[in-house]
Coordinates of C-alpha atoms and ligand atoms in Angstrom, one line a residue:
X945 CA -103.1 -39.2 32.6
X946 CA -104.3 -40.7 29.4
X947 CA -101.7 -40.6 26.5
X948 CA -102.1 -38.1 23.7
X949 CA -102.3 -39.6 20.2
X950 CA -100.3 -37.3 18.1
X951 CA -99.8 -36.6 14.4
X952 CA -96.8 -38.1 12.5
X953 CA -94.8 -35.6 10.4
X954 CA -91.5 -36.1 8.5
X955 CA -90.8 -39.4 10.2
X956 CA -91.5 -38.5 13.8
X957 CA -94.5 -37.9 16.2
X958 CA -95.6 -34.3 15.9
X959 CA -97.6 -32.5 18.6
X960 CA -98.8 -29.5 16.7
X961 CA -99.9 -26.2 18.3
X962 CA -103.6 -27.0 18.7
X963 CA -104.6 -27.7 22.4
X964 CA -107.8 -29.5 21.2
X965 CA -108.2 -33.2 21.7
X966 CA -110.9 -35.8 21.6
X967 CA -111.3 -38.9 23.8
X968 CA -110.6 -42.3 22.4
X969 CA -112.3 -45.2 24.1
X970 CA -112.1 -48.9 24.5
X971 CA -115.6 -49.9 23.4
X972 CA -115.6 -53.1 25.4
X973 CA -115.1 -51.3 28.7
X974 CA -116.1 -47.8 27.9
X975 CA -112.8 -46.5 29.4
X976 CA -111.1 -43.5 27.9
X977 CA -107.7 -44.9 26.8
X978 CA -106.2 -41.8 25.1
X979 CA -106.9 -38.4 23.7
X980 CA -106.3 -37.8 20.0
X981 CA -104.9 -34.5 18.8
X982 CA -107.3 -32.4 16.8
X983 CA -105.3 -30.4 14.2
X984 CA -105.6 -26.7 13.7
X985 CA -105.3 -25.3 10.2
X986 CA -101.7 -24.5 10.9
X987 CA -101.0 -28.0 12.1
X988 CA -102.6 -29.4 9.0
X989 CA -100.5 -27.1 6.8
X990 CA -97.3 -28.2 8.7
X991 CA -98.0 -31.9 7.9
X992 CA -98.9 -31.2 4.3
X993 CA -95.7 -29.1 3.9
X994 CA -93.7 -32.1 5.2
X995 CA -95.2 -34.3 2.5
X996 CA -94.5 -31.6 -0.1
X997 CA -90.9 -31.3 1.0
X998 CA -90.4 -35.1 0.7
X999 CA -91.9 -35.3 -2.8
X1000 CA -89.1 -34.3 -5.2
X1001 CA -86.6 -36.9 -3.8
X1002 CA -89.2 -39.7 -3.6
X1003 CA -90.6 -39.0 -7.0
X1004 CA -87.0 -39.3 -8.4
X1005 CA -86.2 -42.4 -6.4
X1006 CA -85.8 -45.3 -8.8
X1007 CA -88.7 -47.8 -9.1
X1008 CA -86.3 -50.5 -7.9
X1009 CA -85.6 -48.7 -4.7
X1010 CA -89.2 -47.7 -4.1
X1011 CA -90.2 -51.3 -4.6
X1012 CA -87.6 -52.5 -2.2
X1013 CA -89.2 -50.3 0.5
X1014 CA -92.6 -51.8 -0.4
X1015 CA -91.3 -55.3 0.0
X1016 CA -89.7 -54.4 3.4
X1017 CA -93.0 -52.9 4.6
X1018 CA -94.9 -56.0 3.5
X1019 CA -92.4 -58.3 5.4
X1020 CA -92.6 -56.3 8.6
X1021 CA -96.4 -56.1 8.4
X1022 CA -96.7 -59.8 7.9
X1023 CA -94.4 -60.5 10.8
X1024 CA -96.1 -58.1 13.2
X1025 CA -99.7 -57.9 12.1
X1026 CA -100.9 -59.3 15.5
X1027 CA -99.7 -56.0 17.1
X1028 CA -101.8 -54.0 14.7
X1029 CA -104.8 -56.2 15.2
X1030 CA -104.6 -55.7 19.0
X1031 CA -104.6 -51.9 18.5
X1032 CA -107.6 -52.2 16.2
X1033 CA -109.6 -54.3 18.7
X1034 CA -108.7 -52.0 21.6
X1035 CA -110.0 -48.9 19.8
X1036 CA -112.6 -50.2 17.4
X1037 CA -114.0 -53.2 19.4
X1038 CA -114.1 -55.8 16.6
X1039 CA -112.9 -59.2 17.6
X1040 CA -109.2 -60.0 17.2
X1041 CA -109.7 -62.6 14.4
X1042 CA -111.7 -60.0 12.4
X1043 CA -109.0 -57.4 13.0
X1044 CA -106.4 -59.8 11.8
X1045 CA -108.5 -60.4 8.7
X1046 CA -108.7 -56.7 8.0
X1047 CA -104.9 -56.4 8.2
X1048 CA -104.6 -59.4 5.9
X1049 CA -106.8 -57.8 3.2
X1050 CA -104.8 -54.5 3.5
X1051 CA -101.6 -56.5 3.2
X1052 CA -102.9 -57.9 -0.1
X1053 CA -102.9 -54.3 -1.5
X1054 CA -99.3 -53.8 -0.3
X1055 CA -98.4 -57.0 -2.2
X1056 CA -100.2 -55.7 -5.3
X1057 CA -98.3 -52.5 -5.0
X1058 CA -95.0 -54.5 -4.9
X1059 CA -95.7 -55.2 -8.6
X1060 CA -95.6 -51.4 -9.4
X1061 CA -92.8 -51.8 -12.0
X1062 CA -95.2 -53.7 -14.3
X1063 CA -98.2 -51.6 -13.4
X1064 CA -96.4 -48.3 -14.3
X1065 CA -95.2 -49.4 -17.7
X1066 CA -96.1 -47.0 -20.4
X1067 CA -96.5 -47.5 -24.1
X1068 CA -94.2 -46.9 -27.0
X1069 CA -95.0 -46.6 -30.7
X1070 CA -92.1 -46.6 -33.1
X1071 CA -92.6 -44.6 -36.4
X1072 CA -96.0 -43.2 -35.4
X1073 CA -95.2 -40.9 -38.2
X1074 CA -92.1 -41.2 -40.4
X1075 CA -89.1 -40.9 -38.1
X1076 CA -91.4 -39.9 -35.2
X1077 CA -91.9 -42.0 -32.1
X1078 CA -94.5 -41.6 -29.4
X1079 CA -94.3 -42.9 -25.8
X1080 CA -96.4 -42.4 -22.7
X1081 CA -95.4 -42.4 -19.0
X1082 CA -97.4 -42.6 -15.8
X1083 CA -96.2 -39.9 -13.4
X1084 CA -97.2 -39.4 -9.8
X1085 CA -99.6 -36.6 -8.9
X1086 CA -97.7 -35.2 -5.9
X1087 CA -99.1 -34.9 -2.4
X1088 CA -102.2 -37.0 -1.9
X1089 CA -104.7 -37.0 1.0
X1090 CA -106.4 -40.2 2.3
X1091 CA -109.3 -39.7 4.7
X1092 CA -110.6 -42.9 6.3
X1093 CA -113.5 -44.1 8.4
X1094 CA -113.5 -45.7 11.8
X1095 CA -114.6 -49.1 10.7
X1096 CA -111.4 -50.3 9.0
X1097 CA -108.6 -48.2 10.6
X1098 CA -105.9 -50.3 8.8
X1099 CA -107.5 -51.9 5.7
X1100 CA -109.1 -48.8 4.2
X1101 CA -106.0 -46.6 4.4
X1102 CA -104.1 -49.6 2.9
X1103 CA -106.5 -49.6 -0.1
X1104 CA -104.8 -46.4 -1.1
X1105 CA -101.4 -45.5 0.4
X1106 CA -99.3 -48.5 -0.8
X1107 CA -100.2 -47.7 -4.4
X1108 CA -99.9 -44.0 -4.0
X1109 CA -96.4 -44.4 -2.4
X1110 CA -95.3 -47.0 -4.9
X1111 CA -96.2 -44.7 -7.7
X1112 CA -94.0 -41.9 -6.3
X1113 CA -96.6 -39.8 -4.5
X1114 CA -96.3 -38.6 -0.9
X1115 CA -99.2 -39.1 1.5
X1116 CA -101.1 -37.4 4.3
X1117 CA -103.4 -39.9 6.0
X1118 CA -106.3 -38.4 8.1
X1119 CA -107.7 -41.4 10.1
X1120 CA -110.9 -41.5 12.0
X1121 CA -110.6 -39.7 15.3
X1122 CA -112.5 -42.7 16.9
X1123 CA -109.6 -45.1 16.4
X1124 CA -106.5 -43.1 15.4
X1125 CA -103.6 -45.3 16.7
X1126 CA -103.4 -47.8 13.9
X1127 CA -102.3 -45.1 11.5
X1128 CA -99.4 -44.2 13.8
X1129 CA -98.3 -47.8 14.1
X1130 CA -98.3 -48.1 10.3
X1131 CA -96.3 -44.8 10.1
X1132 CA -93.6 -46.3 12.4
X1133 CA -93.6 -49.4 10.4
X1134 CA -92.9 -47.4 7.2
X1135 CA -90.0 -45.8 8.9
X1136 CA -88.6 -49.2 9.9
X1137 CA -89.0 -50.4 6.3
X1138 CA -86.8 -47.6 5.1
X1139 CA -89.3 -45.1 3.7
X1140 CA -87.8 -41.7 3.7
X1141 CA -89.2 -39.2 6.2
X1142 CA -92.1 -37.2 5.0
X1143 CA -93.3 -39.7 2.4
X1144 CA -96.0 -41.0 4.7
X1145 CA -97.6 -38.6 7.3
X1146 CA -100.5 -38.8 9.6
X1147 CA -102.8 -35.9 10.3
X1148 CA -105.1 -36.4 13.3
X1149 CA -108.3 -34.4 13.6
X1150 CA -111.8 -33.6 12.6
X1151 CA -113.5 -31.4 10.0
X1152 CA -110.8 -28.7 10.4
X1153 CA -108.1 -31.1 9.3
X1154 CA -110.3 -32.5 6.5
X1155 CA -111.3 -29.1 5.2
X1156 CA -107.6 -28.1 4.9
X1157 CA -106.8 -31.2 2.9
X1158 CA -109.8 -30.6 0.6
X1159 CA -108.8 -27.0 -0.2
X1160 CA -105.0 -26.8 0.2
X1161 CA -103.5 -26.3 -3.2
X1162 CA -100.5 -28.5 -2.4
X1163 CA -102.8 -31.5 -2.2
X1164 CA -103.5 -32.9 -5.6
X1165 CA -105.9 -35.8 -4.9
X1166 CA -108.2 -37.0 -2.2
X1167 CA -109.2 -40.6 -1.5
X1168 CA -112.1 -40.6 1.0
X1169 CA -114.1 -43.4 2.6
X1170 CA -117.0 -42.7 5.0
X1171 CA -120.7 -42.0 5.1
X1172 CA -122.6 -40.8 2.1
X1173 CA -123.3 -37.2 3.2
X1174 CA -119.6 -36.6 4.0
X1175 CA -118.5 -38.3 0.8
X1176 CA -120.7 -36.1 -1.1
X1177 CA -119.4 -33.0 0.7
X1178 CA -115.8 -34.1 0.2
X1179 CA -116.3 -34.8 -3.5
X1180 CA -118.0 -31.4 -4.1
X1181 CA -115.5 -29.4 -2.1
X1182 CA -112.3 -31.0 -3.3
X1183 CA -113.3 -31.2 -7.0
X1184 CA -114.2 -27.5 -6.7
X1185 CA -110.7 -26.9 -5.5
X1186 CA -109.4 -28.6 -8.6
X1187 CA -108.4 -32.0 -7.1
X1188 CA -108.9 -35.5 -8.4
X1189 CA -111.3 -37.2 -6.0
X1190 CA -112.6 -40.6 -5.2
X1191 CA -115.1 -40.5 -2.4
X1192 CA -116.6 -43.9 -1.3
X1193 CA -119.8 -43.5 0.7
X1194 CA -122.3 -45.6 2.8
X1195 CA -124.3 -48.7 1.9
X1196 CA -127.4 -50.6 2.5
X1197 CA -126.6 -54.1 1.1
X1198 CA -129.3 -56.5 0.2
X1199 CA -129.0 -60.3 -0.1
X1200 CA -131.7 -62.1 -2.1
X1201 CA -132.5 -65.6 -1.2
X1202 CA -134.4 -67.5 -4.0
X1203 CA -136.7 -70.4 -3.1
X1204 CA -134.3 -72.9 -4.7
X1205 CA -131.3 -71.8 -2.6
X1206 CA -129.5 -74.0 0.0
X1207 CA -131.2 -72.4 3.0
X1208 CA -128.5 -73.6 5.4
X1209 CA -125.8 -72.0 3.3
X1210 CA -127.9 -68.8 3.0
X1211 CA -128.7 -68.7 6.8
X1212 CA -125.0 -69.1 7.6
X1213 CA -124.1 -66.3 5.2
X1214 CA -126.8 -64.0 6.6
X1215 CA -125.5 -64.4 10.1
X1216 CA -121.8 -64.0 9.1
X1217 CA -122.4 -61.0 6.9
X1218 CA -125.1 -59.4 9.1
X1219 CA -123.4 -59.6 12.4
X1220 CA -119.6 -59.9 11.6
X1221 CA -117.8 -56.8 13.0
X1222 CA -121.2 -56.0 14.7
X1223 CA -122.5 -54.9 11.3
X1224 CA -120.0 -52.1 11.1
X1225 CA -118.8 -53.0 7.6
X1226 CA -119.7 -51.2 4.5
X1227 CA -120.2 -54.6 2.9
X1228 CA -122.4 -56.0 5.7
X1229 CA -125.7 -57.5 4.7
X1230 CA -128.3 -55.4 6.4
X1231 CA -131.4 -56.6 4.4
X1232 CA -132.2 -60.2 3.7
X1233 CA -134.8 -60.4 0.9
X1234 CA -136.7 -63.7 1.2
X1235 CA -138.4 -64.6 -2.1
X1236 CA -141.5 -66.8 -2.3
X1237 CA -142.6 -69.1 0.5
X1238 CA -139.2 -69.8 2.2
X1239 CA -139.3 -66.9 4.6
X1240 CA -140.5 -68.7 7.7
X1241 CA -138.0 -71.5 7.3
X1242 CA -135.2 -69.1 6.5
X1243 CA -135.9 -66.8 9.4
X1244 CA -136.0 -69.7 11.8
X1245 CA -132.6 -70.9 10.6
X1246 CA -131.1 -67.5 10.9
X1247 CA -132.5 -67.1 14.4
X1248 CA -131.3 -70.5 15.5
X1249 CA -127.8 -69.7 14.4
X1250 CA -127.8 -66.2 15.8
X1251 CA -128.8 -67.4 19.3
X1252 CA -125.5 -69.3 19.5
X1253 CA -123.4 -66.1 19.0
X1254 CA -121.4 -64.8 22.0
X1255 CA -121.1 -61.0 22.1
X1256 CA -118.3 -59.8 24.3
X1257 CA -114.8 -58.4 24.6
X1258 CA -113.0 -58.9 21.2
X1259 CA -109.8 -59.9 22.9
X1260 CA -111.3 -63.0 24.6
X1261 CA -112.6 -65.1 21.8
X1262 CA -116.1 -63.6 21.4
X1263 CA -117.9 -63.9 18.1
X1264 CA -119.0 -60.3 18.0
X1265 CA -117.7 -57.2 19.8
X1266 CA -119.3 -53.9 21.0
X1267 CA -120.2 -50.9 18.9
X1268 CA -117.6 -48.2 18.4
X1269 CA -119.0 -45.5 20.7
X1270 CA -121.9 -45.1 23.1
X1271 CA -123.5 -42.5 20.8
X1272 CA -123.4 -45.0 17.9
X1273 CA -124.8 -47.8 20.1
X1274 CA -127.7 -45.6 21.1
X1275 CA -128.4 -44.5 17.5
X1276 CA -128.5 -48.1 16.3
X1277 CA -130.8 -49.1 19.2
X1278 CA -133.1 -46.2 18.3
X1279 CA -133.6 -47.7 14.8
X1280 CA -134.7 -51.0 16.4
X1281 CA -137.2 -49.0 18.5
X1282 CA -138.5 -47.3 15.3
X1283 CA -138.8 -50.5 13.4
X1284 CA -140.7 -52.1 16.2
X1285 CA -143.0 -49.1 16.5
X1286 CA -143.6 -49.2 12.8
X1287 CA -144.9 -52.7 13.0
X1288 CA -142.0 -54.9 12.1
X1289 CA -141.6 -58.2 14.0
X1290 CA -138.7 -58.4 16.4
X1291 CA -137.4 -62.0 16.3
X1292 CA -134.2 -61.4 18.4
X1293 CA -133.7 -58.2 20.4
X1294 CA -130.1 -57.2 21.0
X1295 CA -131.1 -54.2 23.1
X1296 CA -131.3 -56.3 26.2
X1297 CA -127.7 -57.5 26.2
X1298 CA -125.7 -56.4 29.2
X1299 CA -122.4 -57.3 30.8
X1300 CA -121.1 -56.9 34.3
X1301 CA -117.7 -56.2 35.9
X1302 CA -115.1 -54.5 33.7
X1303 CA -117.5 -54.8 30.7
X1304 CA -120.5 -53.2 32.4
X1305 CA -119.9 -49.8 30.7
X1306 CA -119.1 -51.2 27.2
X1307 CA -121.1 -50.2 24.2
X1308 CA -123.2 -53.4 23.9
X1309 CA -125.9 -54.3 21.5
X1310 CA -126.5 -57.9 20.7
X1311 CA -127.4 -59.3 17.3
X1312 CA -130.9 -58.2 16.3
X1313 CA -133.2 -59.9 13.8
X1314 CA -136.3 -58.1 12.6
X1315 CA -138.8 -59.6 10.2
X1316 CA -141.7 -58.2 8.1
X1317 CA -139.7 -55.0 7.5
X1318 CA -141.2 -52.9 4.7
X1319 CA -139.5 -50.3 2.4
X1320 CA -141.2 -47.3 4.1
X1321 CA -139.6 -48.0 7.5
X1322 CA -136.5 -46.0 8.6
X1323 CA -134.9 -49.4 9.6
X1324 CA -135.1 -50.2 5.9
X1325 CA -134.3 -46.9 4.3
X1326 CA -131.3 -45.7 6.4
X1327 CA -127.9 -47.1 6.8
X1328 CA -127.8 -48.3 10.4
X1329 CA -124.3 -49.7 10.6
X1330 CA -124.9 -52.0 13.5
X1331 CA -125.8 -55.7 14.2
X1332 CA -129.4 -55.4 12.9
X1333 CA -130.6 -57.7 10.1
X1334 CA -133.9 -56.9 8.5
X1335 CA -135.9 -59.4 6.6
X1336 CA -138.1 -58.2 3.8
X1337 CA -140.5 -60.7 2.2
X1338 CA -141.3 -60.4 -1.5
X1339 CA -143.2 -62.8 -3.8
X1340 CA -140.8 -62.8 -6.8
X1341 CA -137.3 -62.3 -8.1
X1342 CA -138.5 -59.3 -10.1
X1343 CA -139.8 -57.6 -6.9
X1344 CA -136.5 -58.3 -5.1
X1345 CA -134.5 -56.8 -8.0
X1346 CA -136.8 -53.7 -8.2
X1347 CA -136.2 -53.2 -4.5
X1348 CA -132.4 -53.3 -4.8
X1349 CA -132.3 -51.1 -7.9
X1350 CA -134.6 -48.5 -6.2
X1351 CA -132.1 -48.1 -3.3
X1352 CA -130.1 -44.9 -3.5
X1353 CA -127.0 -47.0 -2.4
X1354 CA -125.2 -49.5 -4.7
X1355 CA -122.2 -50.8 -2.8
X1356 CA -122.6 -54.6 -2.5
X1357 CA -125.3 -57.2 -3.0
X1358 CA -125.6 -61.0 -3.1
X1359 CA -127.9 -63.6 -4.4
X1360 CA -128.3 -67.1 -3.0
X1361 CA -129.6 -69.7 -5.5
X1362 CA -128.8 -73.0 -7.2
X1363 CA -130.0 -71.6 -10.6
X1364 CA -127.2 -70.4 -12.7
X1365 CA -129.5 -68.7 -15.1
X1366 CA -131.1 -66.7 -12.3
X1367 CA -127.7 -65.8 -10.9
X1368 CA -126.5 -64.6 -14.3
X1369 CA -129.6 -62.5 -14.9
X1370 CA -129.1 -60.9 -11.5
X1371 CA -125.4 -60.2 -12.3
X1372 CA -126.5 -58.4 -15.5
X1373 CA -129.5 -56.6 -14.1
X1374 CA -128.5 -55.4 -10.7
X1375 CA -127.3 -51.8 -10.3
X1376 CA -124.7 -52.4 -7.7
X1377 CA -120.9 -52.2 -7.9
X1378 CA -119.9 -55.5 -6.2
X1379 CA -122.0 -58.6 -6.6
X1380 CA -121.8 -62.0 -4.8
X1381 CA -123.3 -65.2 -6.0
X1382 CA -123.6 -67.5 -3.1
X1383 CA -121.0 -65.2 -1.5
X1384 CA -122.4 -62.7 1.0
X1385 CA -119.5 -60.2 1.3
X1386 CA -118.0 -60.0 -2.2
X1387 CA -115.0 -57.8 -1.4
X1388 CA -112.8 -57.8 -4.5
X1389 CA -109.2 -59.0 -4.4
X1390 CA -106.6 -56.3 -4.4
X1391 CA -105.9 -56.8 -8.2
X1392 CA -109.6 -56.0 -8.9
X1393 CA -111.0 -52.7 -7.8
X1394 CA -113.3 -52.0 -4.9
X1395 CA -116.1 -49.6 -5.3
X1396 CA -119.9 -49.1 -5.3
X1397 CA -122.3 -47.4 -7.6
X1398 CA -124.8 -44.6 -7.0
X1399 CA -124.6 -42.9 -3.6
X1400 CA -121.9 -45.4 -2.5
X1401 CA -119.2 -43.7 -4.6
X1402 CA -118.6 -40.2 -5.9
X1403 CA -116.0 -40.1 -8.6
X1404 CA -114.9 -42.1 -11.5
X1405 CA -112.3 -44.6 -10.2
X1406 CA -112.6 -47.3 -7.6
X1407 CA -110.1 -48.2 -5.0
X1408 CA -107.0 -50.4 -5.7
X1409 CA -106.4 -52.7 -8.6
X1410 CA -105.5 -51.0 -11.9
X1411 CA -108.0 -48.3 -11.2
X1412 CA -106.0 -47.4 -8.1
X1413 CA -102.9 -47.1 -10.2
X1414 CA -104.8 -44.9 -12.7
X1415 CA -106.1 -42.7 -9.8
X1416 CA -102.6 -42.1 -8.4
X1417 CA -100.9 -41.3 -11.7
X1418 CA -101.3 -39.0 -14.6
X1419 CA -100.4 -39.8 -18.1
X1420 CA -97.9 -37.9 -20.2
X1421 CA -97.6 -38.6 -23.9
X1422 CA -94.3 -37.6 -25.5
X1423 CA -93.7 -37.3 -29.3
X1424 CA -90.1 -37.5 -30.4
X1425 CA -88.1 -36.9 -33.6
X1426 CA -84.3 -37.5 -33.5
X1427 CA -83.2 -39.0 -36.8
X1428 CA -83.4 -37.1 -40.1
X1429 CA -85.2 -34.1 -38.7
X1430 CA -87.0 -32.6 -41.6
X1431 CA -86.7 -28.9 -42.1
X1432 CA -89.9 -28.5 -43.9
X1433 CA -89.8 -24.7 -43.3
X1434 CA -92.7 -22.7 -42.0
X1435 CA -96.0 -24.5 -42.0
X1436 CA -98.8 -23.1 -39.8
X1437 CA -101.1 -26.1 -40.6
X1438 CA -102.1 -28.6 -38.0
X1439 CA -99.4 -31.4 -37.8
X1440 CA -100.2 -34.2 -40.1
X1441 CA -98.8 -37.8 -39.8
X1442 CA -97.2 -39.3 -42.8
Ligands
LIG2459 P1 -117.8 -40.6 8.6 O1 -118.3 -40.1 7.3 O2 -118.4 -40.1 9.9 O3 -116.3 -40.2 8.8 C1 -115.3 -40.5 7.8 C2 -114.2 -39.5 7.8 O4 -114.7 -38.2 7.6 C3 -113.5 -39.5 9.2 O5 -112.1 -39.4 9.0 C4 -114.1 -38.2 9.8 O6 -113.2 -37.6 10.7 C5 -114.4 -37.4 8.6 N1 -115.5 -36.5 8.9 C6 -116.6 -36.8 9.6 N2 -117.5 -35.7 9.6 C7 -116.9 -34.8 8.8 C8 -117.3 -33.5 8.4 N3 -118.5 -33.0 8.7 N4 -116.5 -32.8 7.5 C9 -115.3 -33.3 7.1 N5 -114.9 -34.5 7.5 C10 -115.7 -35.3 8.3 O7 -117.8 -42.2 8.6 P2 -117.5 -43.2 9.8 O8 -118.7 -43.2 10.7 O9 -116.2 -43.0 10.3 O10 -117.5 -44.6 8.9 C11 -118.7 -45.3 8.7 C12 -119.2 -45.0 7.3 O11 -118.2 -45.2 6.3 C13 -120.4 -45.8 6.9 O12 -121.3 -45.0 6.2 C14 -119.8 -46.8 6.0 O13 -120.7 -47.4 5.0 C15 -118.8 -46.0 5.3 N6 -117.8 -46.9 4.7 C16 -117.8 -47.0 3.3 C17 -116.9 -47.9 2.7 C18 -117.0 -48.0 1.2 O14 -116.0 -48.7 0.7 N7 -117.9 -47.5 0.5 C19 -116.0 -48.6 3.5 C20 -115.9 -48.4 4.8 C21 -116.9 -47.5 5.4

């Protein structure tokens, strides 16, 4: 009997009425380790209703008391993050050190949210008009939904829920059905930290659960992260239902290497950012744009480093783990087939990787390096989301920039150069939301905001930082007259300040 991975409602596991479940696998062994509940519409409503029931008391809880719970959550998370990392590795496949890194970046957002008293301060203007004062307050939205992807089962939800909760909202998290257990672990941790029941809830499921969150009138806002087609659908559906939405989508991140760059630094960066987490990161570098005559040398350096990587079970010290599911592994491999058939040069072929014994049925694909890729190939145009690094050769910076700006995606990008002027020009000219200069994965700190441009984000506000606070609150401006109320009599004119 494999365990059922349930919902979390009002501070306790919740089975729901739906008999539907989906398998959850350990990608390193291929074994089914559990079955996740797939919510019916009624199950989703029951979870949303629990969040609504908890709202009035939580919204009215003092900022001091809310912040105390945030600090307690942060302490528990910091003490026990290795437990969460193990859960992530077991269901996602990424190596343990990477899983710990993900938790650490999520924890930084919790730490940011501990500063909510300063972040929520409104403004006050005395004597805006004679004897009239004006102040503004930031109030919570209500019940908010967070819908997250498989590739960061802890960090991506933590981009949102610490700030939402700190600001006085209640949350329904719908994690990916591929790795749903991290969400339940975090729910239990909130309970231990003293969060009142119903403030943080987990709704397991697929499109049925998502659609209910997008359309249920009790839910006031949606923070979504996933692939571009679903992000677009979520944005259109939830905004049509009158909700505030931020929907972060897919990516195809390019790194330009200029001829003057330190090629050893650039090669290290390409390998780390191309193959870390088996390329299943929205900030992974999937296209290396080699400018001028450095391509042969750069490709040789990348290949030399990539050959040293050990792909294996993430719990045993490997550099890179398996892909998340067999279907995803096969899809990624099919892009390599297509690139080869289209005439690109396979430098390193990960399709041949195999393991024996317990790992024989894991979802393995080794790091793959493919050169002489051109912009018409599907391996270039599509988000592959696997350990496949394409090299595109261009003669000049201008052509490299044109290539990036022509991409429908605009999540992350990087430039490698020793020329400050070129780097500055790139920073100004590139149409991408997050830019690295000699930094391949420029994930912003929690007190900046995370978000791409173009088809990588639908909505106006990015995740966390002050934009996150803006997203999870709405402003109320109050105009007050107490002293010397003037009895000016009837005056139907528009109020004038004096
Ligand atoms: P996905 O779009 O398949 O799923 C994301 C979420 O949407 C999951 O919770 C899933 O259950 C739900 N979902 C899937 N299909 C749906 C449908 N038809 N209707 C309603 N809901 C649906 O994404 P994924 O494969 O889990 O994650 C990988 C993708 O996420 C990649 O495209 C990656 O670039 C992107 N991503 C983006 C960022 C970012 O910050 N921009 C960060 C992480 C991941």
